[in-house]
Amino acid sequence: MHKYFLLLIFSVAFLSYNHAQKPVEYVNPFIGTSNFGATNPGAIAPRGMASVSPFNVAGAQNLPLEKDSRWLSNPYVNENTFLTGFSHVNLSGVGCPDLGVILTMPTTGKLNTNHLEYGSTYGYELAKPGYYSVKLSKYNVKTEVTATTRVGVSKYSFPKGQSNILINLGLGLTNEEGASVKVVSSTEIEGIRNVGSFCYYKPEESYPVYFVAKFSKPADDFGVWKKTKKYNGIEGQWMPYNGKTRLYKDYRREVIGDSIGSYFTYHFDKPTQVEVKIGVSYVSIENARENLEKETQSLSFDEIYKNTSSQWNKLLSKIEVEGGTKDDKTIFYTALYHTLIHPNTLNDFNGEYPTMAKRETAKTDGTRFTVFSFWDTYRNLHSLMSLIYPKQQSDMVKSMLDIYDESGWLPKWELNATETTTMVGDPAGIILTDTYLRGIKDFDIEKAYEAMRKSATQLEENPLRPGIKDYIKKGYLTTKTTKSGSVSTTQEYNITDFAIAKLAQALGKKEDYKLFSRRSVTYRNLFDKQFNLLRPKNDDGSWYSPFNPNKGANFEKNLGFIEGNSWQYTFMVSHDARTLIKMMGGTKKYVAKLDEVFEKKQFDMANEPDIGYPYLYNYTKGFEWKTQERVTSLINEYFTNKPAGLPGNDDTGTMSAWLIYSMMGIYPISPAEPLYTITTPRFDKITIHLDTRYYKNKTLIIEKNGTGNLKSFTINGKTNTSFFVSHEALTKASKIQFNLKQ
Amino acid sequence: MHKYFLLLIFSVAFLSYNHAQKPVEYVNPFIGTSNFGATNPGAIAPRGMASVSPFNVAGAQNLPLEKDSRWLSNPYVNENTFLTGFSHVNLSGVGCPDLGVILTMPTTGKLNTNHLEYGSTYGYELAKPGYYSVKLSKYNVKTEVTATTRVGVSKYSFPKGQSNILINLGLGLTNEEGASVKVVSSTEIEGIRNVGSFCYYKPEESYPVYFVAKFSKPADDFGVWKKTKKYNGIEGQWMPYNGKTRLYKDYRREVIGDSIGSYFTYHFDKPTQVEVKIGVSYVSIENARENLEKETQSLSFDEIYKNTSSQWNKLLSKIEVEGGTKDDKTIFYTALYHTLIHPNTLNDFNGEYPTMAKRETAKTDGTRFTVFSFWDTYRNLHSLMSLIYPKQQSDMVKSMLDIYDESGWLPKWELNATETTTMVGDPAGIILTDTYLRGIKDFDIEKAYEAMRKSATQLEENPLRPGIKDYIKKGYLTTKTTKSGSVSTTQEYNITDFAIAKLAQALGKKEDYKLFSRRSVTYRNLFDKQFNLLRPKNDDGSWYSPFNPNKGANFEKNLGFIEGNSWQYTFMVSHDARTLIKMMGGTKKYVAKLDEVFEKKQFDMANEPDIGYPYLYNYTKGFEWKTQERVTSLINEYFTNKPAGLPGNDDTGTMSAWLIYSMMGIYPISPAEPLYTITTPRFDKITIHLDTRYYKNKTLIIEKNGTGNLKSFTINGKTNTSFFVSHEALTKASKIQFNLKQ
């Protein structure tokens, strides 16, 4: 009896434990913090403007992954050991250093303002959505951080004795410098930090981030420090302070400089916790203060974390999965978590945000999104948003059109209201068409069309389509037109023109449909039968020689291709896959060539141009099983529940979106075409809770039976003979069933 | 008839010209702009916070008087030729570099932001109180500047074509760096510039000056520039902009950095004038804007200049002089002008100012004064203010007491609410007593006494009296107590203690009167009969050896004396002159020794400790004529209507005050004693319009009859047998008459 009772308790506990594991509990924010995934384990609310990331990339202790010794784009690297603070605005999964500023640091004992000296090793890291904690070995201080959309919140558990909280405005991941700080009172600090020059471009558009910090306990002593540059003139001999750090004690006015910071010092007679809330804004200090007050006023650290965690769980629960291993669920929900970080909120609580280009203050009723890395995300992330979070995708599209209104052009790689001009192509239009054709139509489609058409047709001073004259005249860019990927850029323009054609068709613009349909396949001129690959052409129409298709992997400079080589680009014409098959000499030759990409290790899982490749077998009748096997094996190889569990840079969620789709058994193989191609899902059952504001159907269920490769799949019980399914058919279905062979 | 008529016209015109020459028209602001006088010819209102000075001390073209190549304390040097702008906060006649920031510069043609390149030679300079104009050779742009108390106003006459107005916040006379700038609109710019570390002291108290600039015409183009420091890390190779200047066009947010500025560009189709008003504040940008609006709103440049000129004339007219040459009048009124620059206004139009030490915002109903160089000015400037501008002197004393309230200590060398701690001694009390005993009593004398007594008696952590323990115990500081003038400092403390004794006496504090009277003459312990000079003593009471009395002239380091040597200090005990005479062995020996100072070229007209020396002969019966001859000859030698027409640094008006007194025939030989000693006046008639709020007598007339040395002088017709006259007797007299021998 007794034994039975115990067993019962154990079973109930075990079951309830299993049932109680919510999506948010599967997320492992350490995934992507190694292998250049460039994510960070810091605390952030969904699409937050603020986040609090541990910062461990400064100091010789962290070599070789030290921020100033190489191109390093993340505030945190899993392998590193020397932590110099917690940065309050951060980018996740991007390829260039920026932000990573407003660094707080708790220390104990005598005040030291040199991060190379006050930095500490650490242990006991714990990360969950909206929460990160760590113990700093040097100070025995536990630091917990959480965040609301615009406020980073920290809780420091200090031992007895002197403790210090530093806000270092000199240190940062960005290469920009310049800050201003003012102690407002013994519980408040405000300031400005300059950031920008993303990818070492456009320093003339670097911009300020504003902040206000509020402390739960008044400082016993406070002040500001400034390290000035060393004066080399004769006056240096009269300056005993030359090049040294100076402390401004009890100072209450602005201190301005490149290497400055502020300190709050406490003298505790027993172990004591201090909470610090830092509100940020890209508009003004006043807005940063309002963000702080409106989002966190009177709430404790624990209450704030609870709210943020609940927000995360609500969003992650839009997709419920059953079956699969715990690691499968972990990588799946972590990927979904990563797609909900960028694009992120730019507007303040009161709706204000800096406009594109002019940086004037404008106001929105909805959400103004930022961090649009469209060269990456047009391929899959936005269609995923249209499917799972259509309201967010709608606001993203509206933000794109606002940017067009403000600057005259659609964004390409937009970051906090600056166009970084990173990468090539004109990808915004692909997203606009894709979103519209997937049924998200609550935006001004005529303006969208106008904007897309403008960049596709304006011949002079066109920032989005350099080389447009050659492109229109010859059908392609040449080695003379651009040194940065004449073939790649031609392909990108083709895909955008395909999107314009599709939208023209939908809007009844027949002439444009014809015009842009023609323009969408001009990459064909660059197909060289000799190699069965795309190849750059010179200005006179001759092939660029000598041509080595292997050249250009691993970011090696390559005249015809940007960030890749011919292998990685040739197949990037899903919208014209059937013609490419013909040009290559038929299905078998196409499949053989595609196989060659993988076999010759030319496939790069981490690089966008070829991430659709494993799905291209679905265009070749009889070889669809290769898609299933390749996708399965790629997931197994590259996506794991480890810090190095992303194939490389997450590219603001693009890798993660690839994984989410692939594990659900569907993939948006041809952006701007509202369809998916299929593969075997990872889970037995996937329940997608659709947004009924956009979809009539409340729930979409994807089920898998059996194991091995795909035998058949049915939509609402009816067998689908193709390996493609339209977005409309999918979202109208209540159940999609994958029947496997065994 | 015709001829007679013409003659009449000529006579009338000539007479009216003579009669019409107002005091303000005699001022030559170029006096002191050479020979390290450190004044500048810029436009300033009386005791203005803002001024607009031509800035010609940057760039190799100005060597050897180039700001970074030496210790140079003025924004303008008459000999220099290369002008790089107009600075809007400036110090006049000080010995250390500071301020000289917020530099405007008009240029034409293509925008250039490097002052070493855009600087220009110039000509056609004209300077009057509240007005300066110059033509920039390179651009053919006439620049006129004027000022109100807190606003600098410029008028640029541009030719046709592209013109630019730069505000350079990188350049400055101060050694501090760091600024923030924001273009508010096409007619307004606001910003912050860091200044401080006066005399290369106290970098930790450097502080911001805030400004708002308003332009009479909207810019056609505008922007901000920033020159970043060169990045030496590996990332430098990815930064094509590394170390270069970047232009932020149409930029509307804060730009922060060390080397930044803002430009407004115009494209004129005909010659056009633009007026720029720059309001400054030491409290906030908002206050700078309010200062600008309240003081200059709707007023044109010409109206503003007219008002300021009228203010100057009103103040200068408090003393009217007749007789003397035009140059005599010029050097006299220029000196009076120079005494009305510092101390200057610190508070904003709304009364707000930053408090001493904590730099919190406080408010005054009157005027909060700043720039108190008391080691210099206690000797004569403040008694002159008590005589001529007693309301101003009263506000200065009140400011001193506010500083005591705010920081716990009276000021010594206060600059914009920072105590620079420059020089030695504890001079504030001398001024407080002197002012009170001259009948300016509308301040809290008990608080003043408390403050004076505090610094004279607090043994620990006393910033004003280092070495106080030795001073009280031994009566003097020793070569062990201080490396910076043990004898000098003892003398300074003696004089302050004399002032405390005098005030104690007046307030009926008999014990203190006795105590401080005793303490006021302890310098006697340092009188070495062997040299008939003061000599440093060691800690054990022995004389410091070897002793070379000549050592220490020309700022040479000298253990016992600060900025001087024993010759220049020994007689600096006017309050105890009669005892010194005795100690030296009587009148003849004293006179011989005093003569020796002059004959051995040990007298330094430009250095405060000995500036009373020529008047000391009045303490020696029968030798008073030497005072008259020495003073006359010193005026003739050192004070001229030329840029080099000051003997050296004006020391915020101390040299000028010496000249004014000396030309009026009276001198306050013993600070804190309300008396004057006399010499031959330079003018035939001097009319002083007394302030009837403080003096019963409306007018004091000083007349001179004859030439040569003094035969007698009468007060209200009654012969005065002594060469001294009390302040009370002087101010109660309606006429003082000097009768000369020939």
CSV table of C-alpha atoms in Angstrom, one decimal, chain A residues 54-63 65-67 75-85 103 105 114-123 125 134 136-139 171:
chain,number,residue,atom,x,y,z
A,54,PRO,CA,26.9,39.4,-20.6
A,55,PHE,CA,29.9,41.0,-22.4
A,56,ASN,CA,33.0,38.9,-22.5
A,57,VAL,CA,34.8,39.9,-25.7
A,58,ALA,CA,37.1,42.6,-24.3
A,59,GLY,CA,40.6,42.0,-22.9
A,60,ALA,CA,43.6,39.8,-23.8
A,61,GLN,CA,42.2,37.1,-21.6
A,62,ASN,CA,39.6,36.4,-24.3
A,63,LEU,CA,42.0,36.1,-27.2
A,65,LEU,CA,37.9,35.8,-29.7
A,66,GLU,CA,38.7,39.4,-28.5
A,67,LYS,CA,36.7,42.2,-30.1
A,75,PRO,CA,29.0,40.8,-27.2
A,76,TYR,CA,29.4,37.2,-25.9
A,77,VAL,CA,31.3,34.2,-26.9
A,78,ASN,CA,30.7,30.9,-25.1
A,79,GLU,CA,34.4,29.9,-25.0
A,80,ASN,CA,35.5,33.2,-23.4
A,81,THR,CA,36.1,33.5,-19.7
A,82,PHE,CA,36.7,37.2,-18.9
A,83,LEU,CA,33.5,39.2,-18.4
A,84,THR,CA,33.7,43.0,-18.3
A,85,GLY,CA,30.0,43.9,-17.9
A,103,LEU,CA,27.8,48.4,-20.0
A,105,MET,CA,29.3,46.0,-14.0
A,114,ASN,CA,39.5,50.1,-15.9
A,115,HIS,CA,37.6,47.2,-17.4
A,116,LEU,CA,40.8,45.3,-18.2
A,117,GLU,CA,41.4,45.3,-14.5
A,118,TYR,CA,37.9,45.1,-13.0
A,119,GLY,CA,36.8,42.3,-15.4
A,120,SER,CA,36.2,38.9,-13.8
A,121,THR,CA,35.9,35.2,-14.6
A,122,TYR,CA,32.6,33.7,-13.8
A,123,GLY,CA,30.5,30.6,-13.4
A,125,GLU,CA,25.5,30.7,-15.8
A,134,VAL,CA,25.9,34.5,-13.5
A,136,LEU,CA,31.3,36.7,-10.9
A,137,SER,CA,34.2,34.8,-9.3
A,138,LYS,CA,36.3,37.8,-8.5
A,139,TYR,CA,33.6,39.6,-6.5
A,171,LEU,CA,33.6,50.1,-23.7
